[in-house]
mmCIF file of C-alpha atoms in Angstrom:
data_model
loop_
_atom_site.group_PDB
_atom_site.id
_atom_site.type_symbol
_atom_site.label_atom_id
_atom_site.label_comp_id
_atom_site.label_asym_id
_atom_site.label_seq_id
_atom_site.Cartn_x
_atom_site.Cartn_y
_atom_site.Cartn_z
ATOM 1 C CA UNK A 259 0.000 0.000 0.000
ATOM 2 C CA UNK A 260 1.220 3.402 -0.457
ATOM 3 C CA UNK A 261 2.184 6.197 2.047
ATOM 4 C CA UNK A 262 -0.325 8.973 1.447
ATOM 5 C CA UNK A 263 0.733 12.288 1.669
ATOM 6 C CA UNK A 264 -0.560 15.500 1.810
ATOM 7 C CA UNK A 265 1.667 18.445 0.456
ATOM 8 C CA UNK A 266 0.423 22.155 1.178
ATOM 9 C CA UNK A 267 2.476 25.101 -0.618
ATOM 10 C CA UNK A 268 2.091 28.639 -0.268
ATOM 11 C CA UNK A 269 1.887 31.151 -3.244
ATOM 12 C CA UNK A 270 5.307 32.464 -3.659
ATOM 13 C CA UNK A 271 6.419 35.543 -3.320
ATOM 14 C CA UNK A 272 3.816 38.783 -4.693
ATOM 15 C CA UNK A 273 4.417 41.774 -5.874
ATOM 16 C CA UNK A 274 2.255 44.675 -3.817
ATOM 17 C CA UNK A 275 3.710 47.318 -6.123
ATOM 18 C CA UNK A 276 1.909 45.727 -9.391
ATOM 19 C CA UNK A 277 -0.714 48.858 -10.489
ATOM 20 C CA UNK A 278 -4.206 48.512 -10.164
ATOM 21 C CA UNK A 279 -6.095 45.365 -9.203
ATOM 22 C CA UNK A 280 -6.637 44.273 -5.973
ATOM 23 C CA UNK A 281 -5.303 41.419 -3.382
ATOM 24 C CA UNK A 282 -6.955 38.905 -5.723
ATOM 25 C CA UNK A 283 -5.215 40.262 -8.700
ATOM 26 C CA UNK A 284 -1.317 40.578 -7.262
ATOM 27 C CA UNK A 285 1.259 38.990 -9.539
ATOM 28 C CA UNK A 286 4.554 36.868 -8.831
ATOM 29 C CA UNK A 287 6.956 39.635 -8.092
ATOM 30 C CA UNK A 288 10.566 38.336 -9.891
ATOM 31 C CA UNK A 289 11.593 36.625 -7.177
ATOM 32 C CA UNK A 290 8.418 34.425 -6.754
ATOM 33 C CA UNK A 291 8.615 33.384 -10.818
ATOM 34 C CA UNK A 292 12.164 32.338 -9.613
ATOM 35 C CA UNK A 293 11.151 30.675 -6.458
ATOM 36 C CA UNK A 294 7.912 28.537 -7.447
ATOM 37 C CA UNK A 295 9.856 26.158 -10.406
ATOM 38 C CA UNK A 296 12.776 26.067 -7.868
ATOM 39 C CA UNK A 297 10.494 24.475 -5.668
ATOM 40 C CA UNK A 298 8.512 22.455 -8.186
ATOM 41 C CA UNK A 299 11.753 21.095 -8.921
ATOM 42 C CA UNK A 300 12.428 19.912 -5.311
ATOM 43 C CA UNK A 301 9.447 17.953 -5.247
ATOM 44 C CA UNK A 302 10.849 16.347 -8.572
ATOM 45 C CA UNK A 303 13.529 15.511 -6.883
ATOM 46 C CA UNK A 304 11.897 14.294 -4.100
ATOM 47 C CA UNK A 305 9.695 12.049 -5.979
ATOM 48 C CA UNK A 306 6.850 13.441 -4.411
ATOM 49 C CA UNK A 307 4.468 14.111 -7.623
ATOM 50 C CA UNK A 308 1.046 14.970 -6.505
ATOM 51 C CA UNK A 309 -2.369 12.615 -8.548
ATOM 52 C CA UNK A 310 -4.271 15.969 -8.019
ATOM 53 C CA UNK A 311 -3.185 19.007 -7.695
ATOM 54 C CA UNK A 312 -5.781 22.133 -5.979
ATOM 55 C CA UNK A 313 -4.676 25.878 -6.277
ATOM 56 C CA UNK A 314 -6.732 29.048 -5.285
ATOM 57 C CA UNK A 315 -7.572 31.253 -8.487
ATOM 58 C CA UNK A 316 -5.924 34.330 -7.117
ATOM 59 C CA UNK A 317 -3.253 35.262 -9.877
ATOM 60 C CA UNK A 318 -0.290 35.000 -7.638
ATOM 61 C CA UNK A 319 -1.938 31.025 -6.402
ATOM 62 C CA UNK A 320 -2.148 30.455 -10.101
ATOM 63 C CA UNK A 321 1.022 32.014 -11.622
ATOM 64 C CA UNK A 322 2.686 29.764 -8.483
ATOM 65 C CA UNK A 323 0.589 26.348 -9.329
ATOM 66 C CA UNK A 324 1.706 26.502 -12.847
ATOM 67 C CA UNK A 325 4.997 26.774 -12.678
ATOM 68 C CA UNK A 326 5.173 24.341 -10.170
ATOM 69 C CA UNK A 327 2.782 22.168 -12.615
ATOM 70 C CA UNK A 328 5.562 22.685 -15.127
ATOM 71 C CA UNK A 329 8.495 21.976 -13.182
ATOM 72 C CA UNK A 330 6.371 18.623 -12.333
ATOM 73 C CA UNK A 331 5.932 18.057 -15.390
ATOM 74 C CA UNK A 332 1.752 17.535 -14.436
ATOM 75 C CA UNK A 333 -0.459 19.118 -17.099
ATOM 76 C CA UNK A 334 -1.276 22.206 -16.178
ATOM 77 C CA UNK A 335 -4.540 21.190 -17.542
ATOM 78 C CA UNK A 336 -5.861 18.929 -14.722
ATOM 79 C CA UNK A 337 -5.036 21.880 -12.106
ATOM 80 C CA UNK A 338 -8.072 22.392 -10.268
ATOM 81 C CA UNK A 339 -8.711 26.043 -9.363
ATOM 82 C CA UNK A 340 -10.749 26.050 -6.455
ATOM 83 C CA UNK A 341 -12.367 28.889 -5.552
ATOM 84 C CA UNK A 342 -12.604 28.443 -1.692
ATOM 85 C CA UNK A 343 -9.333 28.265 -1.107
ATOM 86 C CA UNK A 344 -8.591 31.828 -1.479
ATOM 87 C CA UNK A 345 -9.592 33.559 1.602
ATOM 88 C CA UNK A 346 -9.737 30.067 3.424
ATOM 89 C CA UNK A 347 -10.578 29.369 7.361
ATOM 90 C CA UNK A 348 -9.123 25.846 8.192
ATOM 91 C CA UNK A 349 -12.355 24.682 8.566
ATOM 92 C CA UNK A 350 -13.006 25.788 4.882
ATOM 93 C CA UNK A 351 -9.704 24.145 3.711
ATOM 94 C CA UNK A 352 -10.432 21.016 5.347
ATOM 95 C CA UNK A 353 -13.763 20.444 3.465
ATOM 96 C CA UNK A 354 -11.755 21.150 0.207
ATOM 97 C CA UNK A 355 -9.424 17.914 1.161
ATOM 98 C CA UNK A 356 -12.157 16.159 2.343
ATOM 99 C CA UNK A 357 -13.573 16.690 -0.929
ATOM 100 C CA UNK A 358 -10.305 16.096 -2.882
ATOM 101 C CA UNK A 359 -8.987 13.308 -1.028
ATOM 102 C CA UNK A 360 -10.904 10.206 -1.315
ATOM 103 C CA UNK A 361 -8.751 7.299 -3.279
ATOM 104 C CA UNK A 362 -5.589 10.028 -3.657
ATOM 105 C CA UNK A 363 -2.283 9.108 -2.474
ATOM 106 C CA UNK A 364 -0.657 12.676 -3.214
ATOM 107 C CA UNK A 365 -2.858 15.517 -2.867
ATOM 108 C CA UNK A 366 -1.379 18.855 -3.563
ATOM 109 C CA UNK A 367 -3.210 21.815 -2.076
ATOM 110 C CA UNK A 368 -1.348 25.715 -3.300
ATOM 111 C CA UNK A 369 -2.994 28.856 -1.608
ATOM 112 C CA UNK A 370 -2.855 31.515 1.216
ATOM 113 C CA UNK A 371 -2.131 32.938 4.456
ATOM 114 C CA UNK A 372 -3.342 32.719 7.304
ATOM 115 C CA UNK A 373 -5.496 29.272 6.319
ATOM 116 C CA UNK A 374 -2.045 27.268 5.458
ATOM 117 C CA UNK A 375 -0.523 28.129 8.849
ATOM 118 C CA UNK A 376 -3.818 27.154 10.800
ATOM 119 C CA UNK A 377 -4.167 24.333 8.453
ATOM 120 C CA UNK A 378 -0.974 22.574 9.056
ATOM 121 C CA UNK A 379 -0.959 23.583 12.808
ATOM 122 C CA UNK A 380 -4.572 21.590 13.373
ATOM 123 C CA UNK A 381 -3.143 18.663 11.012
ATOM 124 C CA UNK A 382 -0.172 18.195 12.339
ATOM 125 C CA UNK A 383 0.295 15.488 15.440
ATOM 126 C CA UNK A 384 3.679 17.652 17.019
ATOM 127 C CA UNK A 385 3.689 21.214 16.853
ATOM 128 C CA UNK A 386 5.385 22.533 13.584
ATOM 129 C CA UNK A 387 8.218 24.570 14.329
ATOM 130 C CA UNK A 388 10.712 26.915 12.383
ATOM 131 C CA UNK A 389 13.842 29.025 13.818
ATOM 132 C CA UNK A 390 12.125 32.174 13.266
ATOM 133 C CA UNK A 391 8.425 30.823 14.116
ATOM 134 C CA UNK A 392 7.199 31.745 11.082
ATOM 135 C CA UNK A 393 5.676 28.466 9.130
ATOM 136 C CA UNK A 394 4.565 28.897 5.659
ATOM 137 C CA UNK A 395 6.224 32.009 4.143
ATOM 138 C CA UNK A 396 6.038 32.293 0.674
ATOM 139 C CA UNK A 397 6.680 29.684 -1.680
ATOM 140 C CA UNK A 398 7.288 27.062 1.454
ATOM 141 C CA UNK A 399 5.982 23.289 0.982
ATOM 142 C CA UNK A 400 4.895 21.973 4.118
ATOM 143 C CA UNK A 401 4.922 17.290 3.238
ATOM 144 C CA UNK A 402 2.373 15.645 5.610
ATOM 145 C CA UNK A 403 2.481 11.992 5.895
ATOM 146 C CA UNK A 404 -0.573 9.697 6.418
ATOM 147 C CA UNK A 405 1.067 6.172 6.207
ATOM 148 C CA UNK A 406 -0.801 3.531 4.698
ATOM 149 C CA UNK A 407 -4.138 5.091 6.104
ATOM 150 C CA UNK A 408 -6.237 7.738 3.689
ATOM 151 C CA UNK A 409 -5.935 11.116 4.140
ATOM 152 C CA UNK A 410 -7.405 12.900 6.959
ATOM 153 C CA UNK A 411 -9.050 16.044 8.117
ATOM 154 C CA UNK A 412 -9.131 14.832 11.837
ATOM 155 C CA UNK A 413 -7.271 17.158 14.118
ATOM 156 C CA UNK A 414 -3.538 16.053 14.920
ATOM 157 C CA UNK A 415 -4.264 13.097 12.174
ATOM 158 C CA UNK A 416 -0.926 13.385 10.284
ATOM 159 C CA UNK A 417 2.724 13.485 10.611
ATOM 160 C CA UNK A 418 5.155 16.548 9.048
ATOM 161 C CA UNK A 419 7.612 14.952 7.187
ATOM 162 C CA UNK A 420 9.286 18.216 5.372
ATOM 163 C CA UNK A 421 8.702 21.872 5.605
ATOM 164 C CA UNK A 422 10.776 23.482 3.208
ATOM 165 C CA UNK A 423 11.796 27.286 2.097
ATOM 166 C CA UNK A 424 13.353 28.338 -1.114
ATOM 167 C CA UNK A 425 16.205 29.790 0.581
#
């Protein structure tokens, strides 16, 4: 059986000086289009290639997803844009995996902040931790592991494996 895993990623980095538009509409600044296939090709690397792969529609979510998708090499045509991720509570976010998850063994879930921090901190069985306390900055990937068992939304349910930064 495989060990199901459940990989949550951050937009990377936006730019807040792009004219016009609002939160919704904010672009990659140059270091997130540098950042998001750097990461896509860790998880290359890694061997951990997601069956589905969810992204919030917010241009900086989708500008993220597919380069990721490329770096992947996962058609950027299955990427589901789903619209409640933008914006999320956990509680919103966990009804999208809930929704996603059944018969998946790699579920790949790209959005926002606050939701992903919440998100992983209610998933996770030990208390995530990084040096400067911050969790998912942008363009981090955060690799929770289910075992053998499906994927969960139960609190504490699964175990973090990775949580990786660009730099």
């Amino acid at each position: 059986m495989t060990n199901r895993k459940l990989i949550l990623m951050r937009h990377a980095k936006s730019d807040w000086n792009e004219p016009g538009g609002g939160d919704f509409d904010r672009p990659l600044a140059k270091r997130g289009r540098k950042d998001a296939p750097h990461m896509g090709a860790w998880l290359r690397k890694k061997g951990l290639i997601p069956e589905r792969l969810l992204a919030s529609p917010a241009r900086r979510a989708k500008e993220t997803a597919s380069l990721v998708a490329e770096e992947l090499e996962f058609d950027e045509g299955r990427i589901e844009w789903e619209e409640r991720i933008y914006d999320a509570s956990v509680e919103v976010l966990l009804k999208v995996i809930e929704g996603a998850a059944m018969e998946t063994s790699c579920l790949m879930l790209i959005g926002h902040n606050p939701g992903l921090d919440d998100l992983l901190e209610f998933l996770s069985q030990d208390k995530p931790q990084y040096e400067d306390d911050k969790l998912m900055t942008t363009a981090a990937i955060a690799v929770l592991s289910y075992g053998e068992g499906p994927i969960q939304t139960a609190a504490k349910s699964a175990r973090l494996e990775l949580l990786i930064r660009p730099r």
